[in-house]
Amino acid sequence: MLKRMLAVAVGVLFLAGCQDNSGAGGEPGAAADENYFSGKTITYVIATDPGGGYDTYGRMISRYMQTYLPGSRIIIRNVPGAGHIVGANTIYASRGDGLTIGMFNTGLIYNQLLQLEGVNFDLTNMSWVGKASNEIRVMLVATNSPYKSFEDMLAADEPVKFAASGVGSAAYLDTRILDTVYPEFDIETIAGFAGAEGELSMMRGELSAQVGIASSYDQFVANGNGYFALAMSQLAADLYPDVPVAQDYATTEEGLQLLGLLEALSDLGRLTVGPPGIPADILAVLRDAHSKAVNDPELLAEAMQIHIPITEGSGEYVEQRIIEALNQPAEIVALLGQAATSQ
Amino acid sequence: MHLDVAFGTLFNLLTDPYLIGLMLIAVPLGAFFGAMPGLGGKLGVVLLIPFVFGMEPIAGAVLLLTMHSVVHTGGSIPSILFGIPGDGTSTAVVLDGYEMTRNGEGGRALGASFGASGIGGVLGAVFLGMLLPVLEPIVLAFSPAEFFLLAILGITFIATLSGKNVVKGLVLGLLGLMVAFVGLDPSTGGPRYTFGHLFLWDGIDIITAVLAMYAIPEMIALGSGQGAVDYGDGASKRYKISEVWDGILDVFRHWKLTLRTSLIGAVIGLIPGLGGDAASWICYGHAVQSSKTPERFGKGAVEGVIAPETANNSKEGGALLPTLFFAVPGSSGMALLLGAFLMLGIQPGPTIVTENLDLVWTLIWALAVANVLCVVILVALTPWLGSLANVRPPLLIPFVLVFALLGSYLSSAAWENLILIFFLGCLGYMCRRHSWPRPPFVIGVVLGPVAEDSLHKALALWGPSFFLRPLSLILIAMIIGSIVFYVWRTRRENALEGIGHD
Amino acid sequence: MTEGRIVTAGLMFAFFTSAVGIALIYFPEGARMLPLVVGIPGVFLSAIQLVSELRRKESKEISPEVRAGEIKMIIWFFSFASTIIFLGFTYGSPVMIAAYLHLAAKEKWYTVLIGAALAWSVLEFVFTRGIGIVIYEGIIPPMFVVY
C-alpha cells in the first residue's frame, strides 16, 4: 500500500517537474519580438516519413529558423499518412500559440477544392509562414518513346500512357487536368507509381511520360533518359525557355482557366504553415524568421549542394495566393471534379 | 574489369584511419536503428545527413552507406533473442532463430545470423562488382508483370510453411493478404476496409502486424507460464564465444545454401520496385524447399537463420546498383542515399563508371567491409547480449511490451496503432495457442501490397496478356514447379512426421 | 466456456465472410477484384476448418492456472496499451513497468524503482533528446505540459 502511494507520488512529481516550457521570454501583454521563443520548443510537423523532399526542406528550414529565433529549439515531428492529409489535419488541429508549425504538400489545395474525403482543415484560415520554393511542373517524356515533342503527342492516334502516383494525388490530378485542357489529347493515366517507379517504367519503355516537378527529374534528363516536352506554367517556361508552354496550346476558355489554377499552384511550394489563430505579432516573428532563414547564404549554399531549388516568398504573399487559389468559380471546381473522375 | 582499381580502392579504404573510424561509428548506430522496431535505417541516415555536410564525398558516402548496410544485421538481434522482429524482413529470422534461443542455442543462432549477414553482404557487394558490365539489361528486364509473379512465387510458400496444418496455414495466409488490402485501392484510389479511419488509408502497418503476431503472443505466453526458455543443463547466463563461432562456421558448413540465397537476395535487391521484403521470405521458403529434412524448420534449424540473413544483406548490394548507375533508387532507403550522394557531389548515372570508377569500387568495398566490421563488433558483444536474453521473464516482459508498443507507434507515428496492436496481438496469441501457423500471415501481409499493385500496373500496361512475356513465362513455370514439388514431397512424406510450425 | 480453438476458427470464418460481404456490397468494380479472389477461397477454407474443429473432441488439457495466466496477461497488455495512450510513452511506460514489476512479478521495491527509472531514462535520453524524435505524448500530459 505504502509502495503504491510512493509510486503515485513519484509519478506526480515526474509530471510536475518536467515542465520545461513555461516560457521565459516576454512579459504577458507585451507584443512579441524575436525573443518571444526564447526557452520554448517549437514543433515542426512534416507530413511525410523521414527522407523525402518535404522532409529535407523542412529539416533545413527549421534548422536555420532556429538560429533566427534566439533561445528556441525546433524539433521535427514526422506525421505521415493519407498523402499528407494526416499531417495537415494535425497542424490544423494544434494549438494556435505559434509553437506548432509544419509543412505539407500544396496539392492539398485540390483536396479542399474538391472536398475530398478526410479533409479536416481549411487552408484559407491557416497561418501561413512562408514559402521556400516553387513547384515547377513539367511534362517529362522518355527519350525512347515514339514521341519526340509535345506536338507529336497531340497528333497521336492512340492514347498516350502516363505514369502517376496514387489516384487523387496532386500529380494524378495534374495529369487529369492536362487531359481535360487538350480535348484532342488522349491520356491514359496509370496510377500507382510511387517515387521513381515511373521513371523506371519509362526507361523500360512501358509508358511514355509523366507530369511532375522539374527539379526531381534533373538527374533523369541529365542522363539522357528523358526530356521536358511541356512547361505547364509561365513560371516553368521562364526557367526552361526552350520548352513549349502549355498555355500556347490551349484551345478552350475552360482549358485556360484550369491552366490558370495550375499556374497559381506552381507558385507555391514547400510552404511552412501554422494552425489558425496564431496572434498576429507572433506570426510576424515566425514569418520574419522564416524569411531570414530561407535567405540565409549558408542555407542557400547547402541547398545548392543538395541540388534543391530555393525561391523565398513571404507569409503574406502565400496567404494571399492560397485564398485566391481556393476562390475558384464554381464552373472550374466542377471542371476539376470532372477531370478528376474521368479516365 | 579494372582489377587494379578494384583492389587499389580496397587497399585505400582499409588503410585510411579516418574512413575506418567513420565506419566504426556508423556500424553500432546502424545496428541500433535496425534493432529497435519502428525506427528503421532511413531515420538513422536522415539524422546523420546534417553532419555529413561539408565532408569529402567519399568519406560522407562511406559513412552513410555503412550505416545503411548494417541495419538488417542489427534487426536480427531482437528477432533471435526475444522473438521481436524489427520489421517485416526480420520476421523470417524469428521463425527459427527464436526457437534456437529457446532451445538454449541462442549464441549459435546469433553467430549464424551475424556470419550469414556478413557473408551475404560481402557476396552481394562482390556480385555487384561482377555485374557492372551487364547491368542495364538485367535491371530493365523486370517489369510489374514479373514483380507480380515473383510475389505470387513468394506467396506459394505459404503452403510450404504451413507444415501439417495446411488448411489453417492457407486461411491465415489468405487473411494476411486480406489485411494487405486494407487501405486505398491502387486502381480507383478509394478506401477499402478503413471504416472512415484516416490512419488506415496507407494500410495496416506491417510492423504492427508483425509485432502483434510474434512479439505480443510470446510475451503473453511467457507471462502465463508457458514457453519459457530452456536453458538446458545448468543455465549458462552468457553465450560463450565458442557457441557463436560454431554458428559462424554453420554458415560455411551450409555454403551452397549461403551462396544461393546471397545470389537470390542480390538479384531481388537489384530489381527496383519489388521491395526487399520479399527477399528474406523467398530465401527462407527456398531453404525449406531445398532441404532434405524440411520438418526441422520452425523448430530451430540453423538454415532458417542463414537463408533470410544472407538475403537481407545481399539485397543491399543489389539495390546499390541501379542507384549508382541509373540514379534511380533501388529502394526507399537507397532513395535517401541517392539524395545524399548528390549532396556530396557524386553524380550517379551511367557516366559514373567512366568518370568515377574508383568511387564506385570504394562504395562497393565499403559495403563489404561494413558487413565484416559489423560481424566483428557484434560477435564481441554477444556474451553481453546473451545475458540480456537470459533475463528472467518477469523482468523482461514489461520492457518488451513497452518496446513493442513503441515500435508499433513509431513505424507510422500513429497512436491508433496501439489499439490495432492490441486486437491483432490477441488474435496472434490465439493463433499461437491453437496451432495456427503464423508465417503464412506475415507472408501475405508483406507480399500482398506488391502483388496487387503490380497486378494493377501489369493489367493497365498490357492487359490480361501480360503474362505472355518471356520472363513472365519462366516465372510461371517456376511457380508451377514449386507447387508440384511441394505436392510431390508431401505425398512422399505422408508416412513421416510433418513440419512442426505452430 | 467455449473452446478457444473453436472461437479462433469461428473468428476467421467471420472475418472472411464479412470482408467478402463488404467487398461485394460497397466496393466498386476494380477495387473488389482481389479481395474477392482472396476472400472467397478464404470463406470456404475457414468454413472447412471451423467444421473440423467443431467435430473434433478436445484432446489437450489446459491447466486452469495457465488459462487464468493468459487472461491476466491479456488484461496487463490492455492496461499497458491504454495507459500509454493516456499518459504517453515517457510517463506511461515507467508507471506500467512499475505496476507490472510490483503487482505481477512481485519484485522488490528497488527493482521496481530501477526498472521504472531505466525505462524513463532510455525513452527520455535516447529517444526524445538523443535521436530527437517525438514519441507519443499521450492524451493527458499535453494538458499540463506545454509541448
mmCIF file of N, CA, C and O in Angstrom, chain B residues 35 46 63 93 127 131 154 172 209 238 253 293 349 357 408 453 480 482 493:
data_model
loop_
_atom_site.group_PDB
_atom_site.id
_atom_site.type_symbol
_atom_site.label_atom_id
_atom_site.label_comp_id
_atom_site.label_asym_id
_atom_site.label_seq_id
_atom_site.Cartn_x
_atom_site.Cartn_y
_atom_site.Cartn_z
ATOM 1 N N ALA B 35 17.845 -2.504 -34.815
ATOM 2 C CA ALA B 35 17.386 -3.379 -33.751
ATOM 3 C C ALA B 35 16.090 -2.882 -33.121
ATOM 4 O O ALA B 35 15.251 -3.682 -32.716
ATOM 5 N N VAL B 46 18.838 9.879 -42.196
ATOM 6 C CA VAL B 46 18.340 11.257 -42.195
ATOM 7 C C VAL B 46 18.996 12.071 -41.076
ATOM 8 O O VAL B 46 19.382 13.217 -41.251
ATOM 9 N N LEU B 63 30.303 6.796 -44.796
ATOM 10 C CA LEU B 63 29.602 6.840 -43.509
ATOM 11 C C LEU B 63 28.147 6.435 -43.659
ATOM 12 O O LEU B 63 27.636 5.566 -42.950
ATOM 13 N N VAL B 93 13.626 -14.444 -39.709
ATOM 14 C CA VAL B 93 14.665 -14.956 -38.809
ATOM 15 C C VAL B 93 14.053 -15.423 -37.495
ATOM 16 O O VAL B 93 14.562 -16.335 -36.842
ATOM 17 N N PHE B 127 29.022 -9.574 -55.976
ATOM 18 C CA PHE B 127 28.093 -9.796 -57.084
ATOM 19 C C PHE B 127 27.883 -8.495 -57.849
ATOM 20 O O PHE B 127 27.893 -8.451 -59.078
ATOM 21 N N LEU B 131 28.815 -7.689 -61.814
ATOM 22 C CA LEU B 131 27.760 -7.420 -62.782
ATOM 23 C C LEU B 131 27.875 -6.076 -63.451
ATOM 24 O O LEU B 131 27.056 -5.727 -64.287
ATOM 25 N N GLY B 154 6.471 -16.030 -54.042
ATOM 26 C CA GLY B 154 6.645 -15.937 -52.605
ATOM 27 C C GLY B 154 5.406 -16.407 -51.870
ATOM 28 O O GLY B 154 5.495 -17.076 -50.859
ATOM 29 N N LEU B 172 -4.745 -18.496 -42.799
ATOM 30 C CA LEU B 172 -4.010 -17.354 -42.267
ATOM 31 C C LEU B 172 -3.273 -16.601 -43.359
ATOM 32 O O LEU B 172 -3.145 -15.383 -43.310
ATOM 33 N N ALA B 209 1.603 -5.323 -37.523
ATOM 34 C CA ALA B 209 1.082 -6.672 -37.767
ATOM 35 C C ALA B 209 2.089 -7.722 -37.316
ATOM 36 O O ALA B 209 1.738 -8.712 -36.671
ATOM 37 N N ARG B 238 25.697 -16.489 -19.973
ATOM 38 C CA ARG B 238 26.309 -15.753 -21.071
ATOM 39 C C ARG B 238 26.617 -16.724 -22.198
ATOM 40 O O ARG B 238 26.949 -17.861 -21.968
ATOM 41 N N ARG B 253 29.471 -24.275 -43.286
ATOM 42 C CA ARG B 253 29.065 -25.668 -43.477
ATOM 43 C C ARG B 253 27.975 -25.769 -44.529
ATOM 44 O O ARG B 253 27.903 -26.701 -45.295
ATOM 45 N N THR B 293 15.516 -32.259 -44.984
ATOM 46 C CA THR B 293 14.747 -32.525 -43.760
ATOM 47 C C THR B 293 13.939 -31.284 -43.412
ATOM 48 O O THR B 293 14.217 -30.621 -42.417
ATOM 49 N N GLY B 349 24.739 7.883 -62.307
ATOM 50 C CA GLY B 349 24.343 7.838 -63.704
ATOM 51 C C GLY B 349 25.349 7.006 -64.471
ATOM 52 O O GLY B 349 26.363 6.607 -63.924
ATOM 53 N N LEU B 357 35.108 5.643 -61.377
ATOM 54 C CA LEU B 357 35.126 4.209 -61.087
ATOM 55 C C LEU B 357 35.695 3.920 -59.710
ATOM 56 O O LEU B 357 35.239 3.030 -59.002
ATOM 57 N N SER B 408 5.483 -0.176 -32.624
ATOM 58 C CA SER B 408 4.257 -0.096 -33.395
ATOM 59 C C SER B 408 3.871 1.360 -33.633
ATOM 60 O O SER B 408 3.469 1.744 -34.727
ATOM 61 N N ASP B 453 -0.501 -4.247 -56.308
ATOM 62 C CA ASP B 453 -0.022 -3.074 -57.006
ATOM 63 C C ASP B 453 0.554 -3.445 -58.371
ATOM 64 O O ASP B 453 0.260 -2.827 -59.395
ATOM 65 N N ILE B 480 4.651 -22.982 -60.897
ATOM 66 C CA ILE B 480 4.010 -24.284 -61.029
ATOM 67 C C ILE B 480 4.945 -25.376 -60.522
ATOM 68 O O ILE B 480 4.536 -26.290 -59.802
ATOM 69 N N SER B 482 7.203 -25.094 -58.290
ATOM 70 C CA SER B 482 7.272 -25.052 -56.837
ATOM 71 C C SER B 482 6.076 -25.754 -56.217
ATOM 72 O O SER B 482 6.204 -26.506 -55.245
ATOM 73 N N GLU B 493 5.989 -37.766 -48.005
ATOM 74 C CA GLU B 493 6.226 -37.748 -46.564
ATOM 75 C C GLU B 493 5.011 -38.086 -45.752
ATOM 76 O O GLU B 493 5.019 -37.893 -44.536
#
